[in-house]
XYZ file of N, CA, C and O in Angstrom:
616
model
N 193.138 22.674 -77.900
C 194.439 22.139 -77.591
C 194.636 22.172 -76.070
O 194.484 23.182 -75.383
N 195.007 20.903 -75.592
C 195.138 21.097 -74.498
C 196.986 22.282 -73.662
O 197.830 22.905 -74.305
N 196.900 22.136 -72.544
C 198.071 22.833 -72.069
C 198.814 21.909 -71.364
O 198.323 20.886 -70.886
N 200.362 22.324 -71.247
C 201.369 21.074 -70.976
C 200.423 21.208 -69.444
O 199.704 21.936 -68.760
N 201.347 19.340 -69.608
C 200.370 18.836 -68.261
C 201.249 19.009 -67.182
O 202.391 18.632 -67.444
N 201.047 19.569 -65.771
C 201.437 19.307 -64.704
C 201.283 18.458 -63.996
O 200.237 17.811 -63.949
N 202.247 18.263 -63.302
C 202.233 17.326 -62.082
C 201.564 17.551 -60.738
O 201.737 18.505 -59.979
N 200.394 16.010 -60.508
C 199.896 16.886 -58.775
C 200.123 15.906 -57.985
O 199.492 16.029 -56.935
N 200.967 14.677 -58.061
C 201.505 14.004 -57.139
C 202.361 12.648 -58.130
O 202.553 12.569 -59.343
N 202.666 11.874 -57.198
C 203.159 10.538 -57.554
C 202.186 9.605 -57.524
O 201.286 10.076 -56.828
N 201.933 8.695 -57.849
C 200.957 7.428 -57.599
C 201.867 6.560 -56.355
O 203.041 6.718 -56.688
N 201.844 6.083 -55.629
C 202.573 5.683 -54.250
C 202.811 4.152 -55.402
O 202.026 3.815 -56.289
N 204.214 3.398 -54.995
C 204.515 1.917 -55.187
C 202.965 0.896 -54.603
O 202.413 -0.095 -55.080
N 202.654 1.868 -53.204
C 202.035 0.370 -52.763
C 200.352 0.436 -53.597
O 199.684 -0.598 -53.613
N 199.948 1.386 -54.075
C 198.764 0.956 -54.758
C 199.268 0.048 -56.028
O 198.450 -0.678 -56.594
N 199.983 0.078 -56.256
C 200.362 -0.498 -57.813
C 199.481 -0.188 -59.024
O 200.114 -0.389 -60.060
N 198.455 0.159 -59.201
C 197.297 0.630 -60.079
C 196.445 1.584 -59.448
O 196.422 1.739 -58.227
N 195.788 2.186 -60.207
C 195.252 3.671 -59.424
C 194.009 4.424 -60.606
O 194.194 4.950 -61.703
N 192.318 4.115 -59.556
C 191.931 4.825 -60.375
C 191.664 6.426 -59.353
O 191.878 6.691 -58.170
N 191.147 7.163 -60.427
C 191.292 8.524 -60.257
C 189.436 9.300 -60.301
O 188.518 8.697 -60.857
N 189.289 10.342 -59.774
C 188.122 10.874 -59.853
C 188.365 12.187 -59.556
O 189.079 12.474 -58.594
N 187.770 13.187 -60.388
C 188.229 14.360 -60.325
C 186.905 15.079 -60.091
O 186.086 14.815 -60.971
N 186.397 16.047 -58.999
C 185.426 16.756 -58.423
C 185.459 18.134 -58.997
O 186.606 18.530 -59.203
N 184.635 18.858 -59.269
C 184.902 20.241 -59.410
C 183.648 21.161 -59.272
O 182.499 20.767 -59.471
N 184.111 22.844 -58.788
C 182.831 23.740 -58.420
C 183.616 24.839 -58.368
O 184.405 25.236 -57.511
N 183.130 25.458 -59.874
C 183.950 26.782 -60.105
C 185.306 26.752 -60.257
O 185.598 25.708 -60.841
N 186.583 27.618 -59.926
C 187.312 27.179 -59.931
C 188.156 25.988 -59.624
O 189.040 25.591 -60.382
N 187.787 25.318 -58.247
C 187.859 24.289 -57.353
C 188.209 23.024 -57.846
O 187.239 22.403 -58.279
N 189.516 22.322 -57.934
C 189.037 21.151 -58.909
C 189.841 20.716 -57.769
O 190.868 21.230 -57.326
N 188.799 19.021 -57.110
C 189.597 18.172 -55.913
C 190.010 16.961 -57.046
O 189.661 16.799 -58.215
N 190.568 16.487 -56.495
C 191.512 14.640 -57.539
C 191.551 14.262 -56.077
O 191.938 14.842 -55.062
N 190.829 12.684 -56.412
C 191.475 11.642 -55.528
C 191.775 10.925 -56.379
O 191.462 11.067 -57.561
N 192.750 9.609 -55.687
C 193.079 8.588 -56.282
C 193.467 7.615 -55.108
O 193.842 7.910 -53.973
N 193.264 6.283 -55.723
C 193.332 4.765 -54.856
C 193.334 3.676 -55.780
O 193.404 3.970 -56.974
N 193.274 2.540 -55.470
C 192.873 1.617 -55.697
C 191.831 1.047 -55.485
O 191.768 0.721 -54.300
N 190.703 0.671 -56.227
C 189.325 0.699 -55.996
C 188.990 -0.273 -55.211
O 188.234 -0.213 -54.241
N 189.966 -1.840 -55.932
C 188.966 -2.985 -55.642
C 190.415 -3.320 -54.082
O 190.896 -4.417 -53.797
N 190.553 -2.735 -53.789
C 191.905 -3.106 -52.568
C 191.737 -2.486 -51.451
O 191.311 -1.337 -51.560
N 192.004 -3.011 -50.049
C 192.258 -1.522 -49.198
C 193.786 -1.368 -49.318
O 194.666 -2.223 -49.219
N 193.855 -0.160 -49.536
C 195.242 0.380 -49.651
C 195.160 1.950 -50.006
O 194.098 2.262 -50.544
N 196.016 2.922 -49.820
C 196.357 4.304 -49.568
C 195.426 4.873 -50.284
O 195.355 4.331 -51.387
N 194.349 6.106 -50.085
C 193.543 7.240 -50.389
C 194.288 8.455 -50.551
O 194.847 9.013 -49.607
N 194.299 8.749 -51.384
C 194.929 10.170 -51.658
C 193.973 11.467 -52.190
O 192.882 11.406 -52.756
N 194.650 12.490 -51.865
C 193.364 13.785 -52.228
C 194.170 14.744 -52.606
O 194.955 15.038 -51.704
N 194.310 15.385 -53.614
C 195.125 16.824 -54.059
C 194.119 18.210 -54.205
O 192.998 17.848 -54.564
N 194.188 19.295 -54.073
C 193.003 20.244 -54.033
C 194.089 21.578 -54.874
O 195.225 21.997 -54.654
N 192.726 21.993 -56.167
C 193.397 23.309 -56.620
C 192.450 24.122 -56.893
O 191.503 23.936 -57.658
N 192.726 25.137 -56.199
C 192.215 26.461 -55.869
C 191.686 27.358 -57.320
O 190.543 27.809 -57.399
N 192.719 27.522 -58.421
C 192.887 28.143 -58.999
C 193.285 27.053 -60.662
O 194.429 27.009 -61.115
N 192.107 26.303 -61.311
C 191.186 26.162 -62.253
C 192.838 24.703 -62.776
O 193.095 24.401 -63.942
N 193.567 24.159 -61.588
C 194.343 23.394 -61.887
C 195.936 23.870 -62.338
O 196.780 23.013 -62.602
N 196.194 25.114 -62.385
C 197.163 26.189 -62.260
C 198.384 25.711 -61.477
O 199.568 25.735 -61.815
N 197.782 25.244 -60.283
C 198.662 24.834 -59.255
C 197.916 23.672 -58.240
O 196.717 23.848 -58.023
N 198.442 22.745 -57.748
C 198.007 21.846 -56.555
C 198.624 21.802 -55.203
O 199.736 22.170 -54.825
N 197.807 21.359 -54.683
C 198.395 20.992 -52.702
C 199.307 20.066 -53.309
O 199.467 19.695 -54.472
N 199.895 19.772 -52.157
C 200.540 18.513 -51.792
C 199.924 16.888 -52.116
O 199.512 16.879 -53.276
N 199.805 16.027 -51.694
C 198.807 15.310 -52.004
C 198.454 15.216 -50.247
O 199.203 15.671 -49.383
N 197.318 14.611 -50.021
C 197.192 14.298 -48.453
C 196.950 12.422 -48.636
O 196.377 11.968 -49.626
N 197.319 11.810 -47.871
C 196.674 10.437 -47.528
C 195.716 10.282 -46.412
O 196.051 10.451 -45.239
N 194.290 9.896 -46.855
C 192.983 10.075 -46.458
C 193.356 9.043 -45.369
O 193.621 9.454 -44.239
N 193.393 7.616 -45.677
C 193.842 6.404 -45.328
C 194.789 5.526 -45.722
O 195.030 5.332 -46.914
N 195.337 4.988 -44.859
C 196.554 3.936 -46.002
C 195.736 2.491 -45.661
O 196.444 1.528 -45.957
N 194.435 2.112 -45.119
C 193.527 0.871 -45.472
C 192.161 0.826 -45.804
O 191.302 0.032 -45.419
N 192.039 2.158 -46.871
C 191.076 2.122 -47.449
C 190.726 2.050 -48.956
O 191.433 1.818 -49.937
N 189.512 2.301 -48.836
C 189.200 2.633 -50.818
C 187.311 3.288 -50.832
O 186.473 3.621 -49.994
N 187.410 3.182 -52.286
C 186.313 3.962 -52.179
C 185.734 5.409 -52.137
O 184.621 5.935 -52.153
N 186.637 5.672 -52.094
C 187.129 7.348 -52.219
C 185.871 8.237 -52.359
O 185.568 7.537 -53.325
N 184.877 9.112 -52.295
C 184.332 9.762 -52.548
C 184.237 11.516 -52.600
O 183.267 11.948 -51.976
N 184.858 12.262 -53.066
C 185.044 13.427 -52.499
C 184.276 14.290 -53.047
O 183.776 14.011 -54.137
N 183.963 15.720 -52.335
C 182.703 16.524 -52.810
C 183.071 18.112 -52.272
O 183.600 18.345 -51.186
N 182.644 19.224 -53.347
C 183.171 20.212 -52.678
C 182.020 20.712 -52.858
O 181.216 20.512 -53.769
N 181.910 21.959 -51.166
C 180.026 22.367 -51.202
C 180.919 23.568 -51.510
O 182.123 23.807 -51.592
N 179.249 24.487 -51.701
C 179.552 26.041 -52.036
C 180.425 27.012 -51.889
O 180.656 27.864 -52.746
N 181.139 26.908 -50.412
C 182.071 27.532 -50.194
C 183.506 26.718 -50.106
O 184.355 26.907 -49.235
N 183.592 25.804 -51.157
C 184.637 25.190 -51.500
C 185.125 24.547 -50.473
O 186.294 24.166 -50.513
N 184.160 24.255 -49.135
C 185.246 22.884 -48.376
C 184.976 21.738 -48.850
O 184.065 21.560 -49.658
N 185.804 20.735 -48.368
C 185.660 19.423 -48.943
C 185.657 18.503 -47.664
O 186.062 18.449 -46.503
N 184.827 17.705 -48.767
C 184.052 16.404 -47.830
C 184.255 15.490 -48.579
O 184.294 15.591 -49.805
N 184.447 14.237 -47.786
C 184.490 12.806 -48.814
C 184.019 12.035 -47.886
O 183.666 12.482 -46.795
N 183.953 10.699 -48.226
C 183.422 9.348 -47.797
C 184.279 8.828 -48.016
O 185.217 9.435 -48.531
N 184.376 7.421 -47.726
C 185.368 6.171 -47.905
C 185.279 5.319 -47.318
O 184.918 5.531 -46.160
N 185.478 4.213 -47.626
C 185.469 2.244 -46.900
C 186.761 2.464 -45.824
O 187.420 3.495 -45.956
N 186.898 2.100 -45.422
C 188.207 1.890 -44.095
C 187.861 0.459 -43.876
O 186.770 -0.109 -43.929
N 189.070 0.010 -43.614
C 189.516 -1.587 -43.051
C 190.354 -1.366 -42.030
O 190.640 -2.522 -41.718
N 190.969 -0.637 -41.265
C 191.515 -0.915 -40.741
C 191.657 -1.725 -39.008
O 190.846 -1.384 -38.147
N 192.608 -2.639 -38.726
C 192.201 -3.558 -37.854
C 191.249 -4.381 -37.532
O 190.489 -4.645 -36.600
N 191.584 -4.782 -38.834
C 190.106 -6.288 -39.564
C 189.192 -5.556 -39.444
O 188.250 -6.329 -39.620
N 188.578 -4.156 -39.185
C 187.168 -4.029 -39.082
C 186.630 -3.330 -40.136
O 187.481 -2.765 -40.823
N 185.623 -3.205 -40.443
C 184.746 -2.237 -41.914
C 184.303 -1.397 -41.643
O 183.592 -1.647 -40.670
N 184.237 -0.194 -41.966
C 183.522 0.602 -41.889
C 183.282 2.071 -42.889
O 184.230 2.370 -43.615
N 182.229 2.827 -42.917
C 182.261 3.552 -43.711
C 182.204 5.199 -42.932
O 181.303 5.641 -42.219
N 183.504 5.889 -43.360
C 183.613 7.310 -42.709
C 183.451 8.354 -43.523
O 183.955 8.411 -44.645
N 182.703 9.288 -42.987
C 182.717 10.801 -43.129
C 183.837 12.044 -42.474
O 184.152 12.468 -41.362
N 184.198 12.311 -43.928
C 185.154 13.679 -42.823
C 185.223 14.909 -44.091
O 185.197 14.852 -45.321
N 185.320 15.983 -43.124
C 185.024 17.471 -43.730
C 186.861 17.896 -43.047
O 187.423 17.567 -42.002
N 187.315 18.745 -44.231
C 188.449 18.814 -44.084
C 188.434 20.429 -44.550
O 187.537 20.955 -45.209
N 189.847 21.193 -43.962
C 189.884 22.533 -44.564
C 191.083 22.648 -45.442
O 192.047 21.916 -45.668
N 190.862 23.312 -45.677
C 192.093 23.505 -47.237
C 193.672 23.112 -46.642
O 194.421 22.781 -47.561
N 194.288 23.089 -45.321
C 195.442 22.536 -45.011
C 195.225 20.480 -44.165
O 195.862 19.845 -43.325
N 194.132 20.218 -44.936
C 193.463 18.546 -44.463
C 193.617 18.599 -43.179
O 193.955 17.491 -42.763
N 193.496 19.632 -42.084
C 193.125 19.157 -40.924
C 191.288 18.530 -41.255
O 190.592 18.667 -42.261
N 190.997 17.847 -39.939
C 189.864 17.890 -39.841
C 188.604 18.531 -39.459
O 188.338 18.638 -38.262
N 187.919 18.904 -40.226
C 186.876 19.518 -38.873
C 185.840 19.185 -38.335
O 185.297 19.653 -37.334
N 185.396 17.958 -39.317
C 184.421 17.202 -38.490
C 184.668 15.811 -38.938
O 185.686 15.607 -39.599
N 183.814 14.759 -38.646
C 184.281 13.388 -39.148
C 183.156 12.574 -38.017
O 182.875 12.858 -36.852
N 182.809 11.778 -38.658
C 181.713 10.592 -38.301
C 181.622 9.391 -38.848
O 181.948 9.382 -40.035
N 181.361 8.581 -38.495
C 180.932 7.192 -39.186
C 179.365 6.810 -39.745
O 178.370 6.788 -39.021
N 179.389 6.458 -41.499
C 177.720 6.507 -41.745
C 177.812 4.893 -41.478
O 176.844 4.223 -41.838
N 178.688 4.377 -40.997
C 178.379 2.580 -40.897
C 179.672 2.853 -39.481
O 180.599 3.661 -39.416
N 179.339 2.097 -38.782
C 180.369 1.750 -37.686
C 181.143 0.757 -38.096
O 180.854 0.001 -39.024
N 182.449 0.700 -37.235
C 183.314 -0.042 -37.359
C 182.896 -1.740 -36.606
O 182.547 -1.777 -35.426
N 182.966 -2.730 -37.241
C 182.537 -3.886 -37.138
C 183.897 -4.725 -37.439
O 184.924 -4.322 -37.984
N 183.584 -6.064 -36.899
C 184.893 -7.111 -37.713
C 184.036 -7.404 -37.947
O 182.959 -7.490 -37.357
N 184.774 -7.854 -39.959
C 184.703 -8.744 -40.583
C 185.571 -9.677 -40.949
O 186.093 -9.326 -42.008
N 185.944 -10.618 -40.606
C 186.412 -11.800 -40.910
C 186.304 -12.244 -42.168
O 187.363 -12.518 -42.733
N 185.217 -12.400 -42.804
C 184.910 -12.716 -44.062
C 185.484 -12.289 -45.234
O 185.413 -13.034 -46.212
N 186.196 -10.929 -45.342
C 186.757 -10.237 -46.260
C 188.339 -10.840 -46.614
O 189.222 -10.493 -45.830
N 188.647 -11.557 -47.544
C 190.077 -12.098 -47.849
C 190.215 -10.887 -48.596
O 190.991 -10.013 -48.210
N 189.373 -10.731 -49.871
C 190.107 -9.357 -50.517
C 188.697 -8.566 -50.360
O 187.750 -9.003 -49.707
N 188.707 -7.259 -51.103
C 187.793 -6.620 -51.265
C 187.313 -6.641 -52.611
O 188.010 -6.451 -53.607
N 185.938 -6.911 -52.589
C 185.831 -7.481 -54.155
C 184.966 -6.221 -54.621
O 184.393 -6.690 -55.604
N 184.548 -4.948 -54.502
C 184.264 -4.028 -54.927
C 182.753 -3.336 -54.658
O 181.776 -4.055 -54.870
N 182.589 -2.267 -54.300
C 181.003 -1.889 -54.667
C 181.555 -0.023 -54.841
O 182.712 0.397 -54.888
N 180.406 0.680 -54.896
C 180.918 1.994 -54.685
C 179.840 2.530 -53.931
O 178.867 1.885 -53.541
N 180.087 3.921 -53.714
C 179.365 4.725 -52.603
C 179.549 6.209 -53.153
O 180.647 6.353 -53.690
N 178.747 7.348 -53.152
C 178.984 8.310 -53.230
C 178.671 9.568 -52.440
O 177.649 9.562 -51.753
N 179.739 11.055 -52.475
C 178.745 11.737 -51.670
C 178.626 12.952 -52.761
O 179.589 13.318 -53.434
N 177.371 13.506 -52.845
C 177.345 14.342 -53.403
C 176.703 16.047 -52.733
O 175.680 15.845 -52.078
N 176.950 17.019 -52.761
C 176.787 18.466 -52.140
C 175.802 19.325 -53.021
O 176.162 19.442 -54.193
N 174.690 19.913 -52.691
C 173.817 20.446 -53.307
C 173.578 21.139 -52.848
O 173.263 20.417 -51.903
N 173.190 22.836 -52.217
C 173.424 24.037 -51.836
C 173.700 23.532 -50.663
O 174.858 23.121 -50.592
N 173.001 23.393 -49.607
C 173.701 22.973 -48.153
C 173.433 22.172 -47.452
O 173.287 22.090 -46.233
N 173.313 21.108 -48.806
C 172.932 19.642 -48.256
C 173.736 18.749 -48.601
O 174.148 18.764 -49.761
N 174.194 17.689 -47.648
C 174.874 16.637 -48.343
C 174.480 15.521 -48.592
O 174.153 15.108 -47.479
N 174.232 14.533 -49.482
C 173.912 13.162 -49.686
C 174.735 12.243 -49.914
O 175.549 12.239 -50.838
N 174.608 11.526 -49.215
C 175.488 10.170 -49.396
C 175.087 8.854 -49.335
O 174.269 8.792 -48.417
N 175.279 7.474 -49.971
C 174.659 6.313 -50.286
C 176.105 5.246 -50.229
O 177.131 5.294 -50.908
N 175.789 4.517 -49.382
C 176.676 3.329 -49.674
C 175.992 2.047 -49.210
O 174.816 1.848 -48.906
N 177.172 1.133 -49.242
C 176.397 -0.392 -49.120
C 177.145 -1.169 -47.644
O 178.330 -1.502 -47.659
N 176.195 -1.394 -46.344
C 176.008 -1.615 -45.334
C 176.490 -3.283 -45.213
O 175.636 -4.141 -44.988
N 177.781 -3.600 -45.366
C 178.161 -5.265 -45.686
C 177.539 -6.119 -43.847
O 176.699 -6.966 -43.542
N 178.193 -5.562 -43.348
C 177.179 -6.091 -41.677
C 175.885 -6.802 -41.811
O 175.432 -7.878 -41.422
N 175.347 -5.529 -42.693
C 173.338 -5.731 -42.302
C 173.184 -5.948 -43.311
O 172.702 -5.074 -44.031
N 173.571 -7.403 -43.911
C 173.053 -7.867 -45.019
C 173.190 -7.509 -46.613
O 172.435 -7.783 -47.546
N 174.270 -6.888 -46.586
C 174.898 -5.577 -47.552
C 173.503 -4.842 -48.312
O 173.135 -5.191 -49.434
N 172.895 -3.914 -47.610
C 171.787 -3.150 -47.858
C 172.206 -2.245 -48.437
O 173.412 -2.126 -48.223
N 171.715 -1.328 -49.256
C 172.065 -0.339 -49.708
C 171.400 0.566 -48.913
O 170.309 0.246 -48.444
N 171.989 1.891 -48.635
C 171.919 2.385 -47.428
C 171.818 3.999 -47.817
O 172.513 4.281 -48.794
N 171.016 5.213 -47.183
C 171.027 7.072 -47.963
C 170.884 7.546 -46.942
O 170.301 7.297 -45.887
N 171.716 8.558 -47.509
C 171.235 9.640 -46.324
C 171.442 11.044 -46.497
O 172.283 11.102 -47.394
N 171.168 12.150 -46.165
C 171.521 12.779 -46.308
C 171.661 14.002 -45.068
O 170.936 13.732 -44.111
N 172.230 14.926 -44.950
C 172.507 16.317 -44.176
C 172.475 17.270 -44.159
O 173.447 17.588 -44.845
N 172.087 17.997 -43.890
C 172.398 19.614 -44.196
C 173.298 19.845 -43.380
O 173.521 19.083 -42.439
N 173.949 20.900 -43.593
C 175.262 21.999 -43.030
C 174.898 22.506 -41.942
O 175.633 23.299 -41.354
């Protein structure tokens, strides 16, 4: 049986539809949510304690999608995501601490214009954390939309 459900944010008016992906490691359970095939608002909620209680929500981006989020061993979190903002594309990395400041952040695709994009018609990307490595894969629309890996250690 499940337990009454709590609340860990609102869905914002401007996504109008919203899918969801829920991360977890040990207690740790991260939720994002967006709109997949749109750029429009990224959201991230983080709970400490097995969904008991949640953050706030944070907004990753308000012109992105794509969401990817990942929690390594010692429960920080990292995600990926598409960004549009100011006609340009690109795909970012950022490592965040439990109050969403930042603490690191990079680009695995640089920011480019594209012109070509009327809407966003969809692909996905993921990152995933494995003792103190990170991997991540997305699709490079610039260079011929390649599919593109990589990975890091800590």
């Amino acid at each position: 049986m499940f337990d009454t459900a709590k609340v860990v944010g609102s869905i914002s008016q401007k996504l109008g539809s919203a899918m969801t992906e829920l991360t977890t490691r040990g207690n740790d359970l991260l939720l994002s949510w967006q709109n997949p095939h749109q750029r429009n608002e990224v959201w991230l909620s983080i709970s400490r304690d097995a969904g008991e209680s949640w953050s706030n929500p944070h907004l990753i981006t308000s012109t992105g999608n794509l969401l990817s989020p990942a929690l390594d061993n010692d429960g920080g979190i990292h995600c990926i995501y598409s960004d549009f903002s100011d006609q340009k594309f690109s795909v970012n990395y950022r490592s965040l601490n439990d109050n969403y400041s930042v603490e690191k952040k990079m680009y695995l695709a640089k920011p480019v214009v594209l012109n070509t994009f009327k809407e966003y018609l969809g692909a996905y990307q993921k990152l995933i954390v494995q003792s103190k490595e990170l991997f991540a894969f997305w699709i490079d629309y610039p260079n011929n939309s390649t599919l593109r890996f990589t990975k890091w250690k800590q």
